[in-house]
Amino acid sequence: MIARFLGNVFSGRIFRARQPKIIPFKSHGVARERVSRCALTVTQTLQRRDFAAFVVGGAVRDLMLDGEPKDFDVATDATPEQVRELFRRSRINGRRFRLVHVMCGPETVEVSTFRGTQGVEDADARVADEHGRILRDNVFGTQEQDARRRDFTINALFYDPASQEIWDYHGGVDDLRKRRLRMIGDPEKRYREDPVRMLRAVRLAASRDLRIDARSRKPIRRLAHLLANVPPSRLFEEMLKLLFSGRALECVRQLRAEGLHHGLLPLLDVILEQPLGERFVMLALKTTDERIRAGKSVSPAFLFAALLWHQVLAAWKNGESRGVPPVPALYEAMEQVMRVQAEKLAIPRRFGADMKEIWALQPRLLQRSGRRPYRLLEHLRFRAAYDFLLLRCESGEVDPEIGAWWTRFQRAGETERQEMLVQEGEPKKRRRRRRKKRSDAGASAGAEG
Ligand code: ATP
Ligand code: MG
């Protein structure tokens, strides 16, 4: 009792022995048919064995908002081993917290055992760093505790597909109706435990049209620096979610409004303060948003290449001003920018290679004579490089005539193409000599790529 009381005080708020508000179907209207087949199978199978089982987290939130959840998570009082035994196609995963992935056809449902919040005797089970960031957290708990350790009230709703009830411990349903994003417990403490929650707040608010409640919002600016302690791979994961949320433009605006872009990502840091760079980044985000909303594919490598382009440009110019020939200077600049990013944000190797190719093709798109445009058309990354060029044109960095030239060249028949090639006449002579030097450098650079 005392432990529970202390625990409640500790989490920033005095809880009476908290009972969920059980909200019936008729007042929330979320029908079980909207739950995926796999999640339904999982909850039914568990419940048949007398385990508690609920759809939980983002899926319930998005169903309530009339959205279509990306994926379904299930929470249960069965242990991972018990869950594992019930489903043939399942696997125990997770480092910070062990959970079970259950697969049905192409779908995977993540099943986690209710997690505890405090009162941990086992020092091994929960470990925090000197800023309060929780490094490991492997304690099972009750459903009520599981609700309390979640981040926002609207993420702590439990939906029972059998009864079609929502179990709400923290007023999340009311917050959803008011479109309010509110942290459970003491916001500062919760951000200290896991600084990524600040990014989640911004992403959720921006992507779901919610307002961050004043108490949850206030500490963010002051605690923004804690993001520096988050492992780069986790930041990268969160940035991917943010940039591919379909509302990236809004997310980035809000990151800036909350003071979260500084030091978080060098790419947002510098770029958003250069007028041409900002225009370029915003255009890239807008295009990404439009593609995602239209259900088209998007490439992380393309977007990251765009976000970092103006840093590459700056480093490139710098190299040239030190007398490095253009193409080697570009390669140096690419390496330098990637190195800085790797420290902050672990961009996976496979994206890195694609990004460099997109960048490296940019100078080649300016060469429009002889066989070069033909060779470029055959290049595996031509399409990405061309799309990238169009963004550069649209942002005012490159003469739009060049983008239009490539658009036409791709569609043109052979005769028209021949006519389009930039002729090597008198006025071009000086340029030709320069270009010759460039292509020499290009040949050596080509050997690298
Ligand atoms: P989305 O899937 O759109 O990113 P989500 O809320 O489902 O949003 P997930 O990362 O899938 O996000 O997490 C599932 C649930 O786990 C959340 O709804 C929340 O209840 C809980 N959760 C996730 N991250 C945290 C965190 N950093 N701190 C506390 N709870 C979290
Ligand atoms: Mg989710």
Short mmCIF file of N, CA and C and ligand atoms in Angstrom, two decimals, residues 57-59 61-62 70-73 200 241, ligand 2:
data_model
loop_
_atom_site.label_atom_id
_atom_site.label_comp_id
_atom_site.label_asym_id
_atom_site.label_seq_id
_atom_site.Cartn_x
_atom_site.Cartn_y
_atom_site.Cartn_z
N GLY A 57 -2.44 0.79 -27.62
CA GLY A 57 -1.48 1.76 -28.16
C GLY A 57 -1.99 2.50 -29.39
N GLY A 58 -1.06 2.73 -30.33
CA GLY A 58 -1.34 3.57 -31.49
C GLY A 58 -2.54 3.10 -32.31
N ALA A 59 -2.77 1.79 -32.36
CA ALA A 59 -3.87 1.27 -33.17
C ALA A 59 -5.21 1.76 -32.63
N ARG A 61 -5.76 4.37 -30.76
CA ARG A 61 -5.79 5.82 -31.00
C ARG A 61 -6.22 6.12 -32.43
N ASP A 62 -5.58 5.45 -33.40
CA ASP A 62 -5.88 5.76 -34.79
C ASP A 62 -7.28 5.30 -35.20
N LYS A 70 -1.42 1.58 -38.82
CA LYS A 70 -0.32 0.99 -39.59
C LYS A 70 -0.12 -0.46 -39.19
N ASP A 71 -0.20 -0.69 -37.88
CA ASP A 71 -0.01 -2.04 -37.37
C ASP A 71 -0.77 -2.17 -36.05
N PHE A 72 -0.91 -3.42 -35.62
CA PHE A 72 -1.67 -3.67 -34.40
C PHE A 72 -0.77 -4.29 -33.34
N ASP A 73 -0.85 -3.73 -32.14
CA ASP A 73 -0.13 -4.29 -31.00
C ASP A 73 -1.15 -4.87 -30.04
N ARG A 200 8.39 12.18 -30.26
CA ARG A 200 7.09 11.53 -30.46
C ARG A 200 5.95 12.52 -30.26
N LYS A 241 10.35 7.67 -39.02
CA LYS A 241 8.91 7.71 -38.76
C LYS A 241 8.37 9.12 -38.99
MG MG B 2 2.48 1.58 -33.72
#
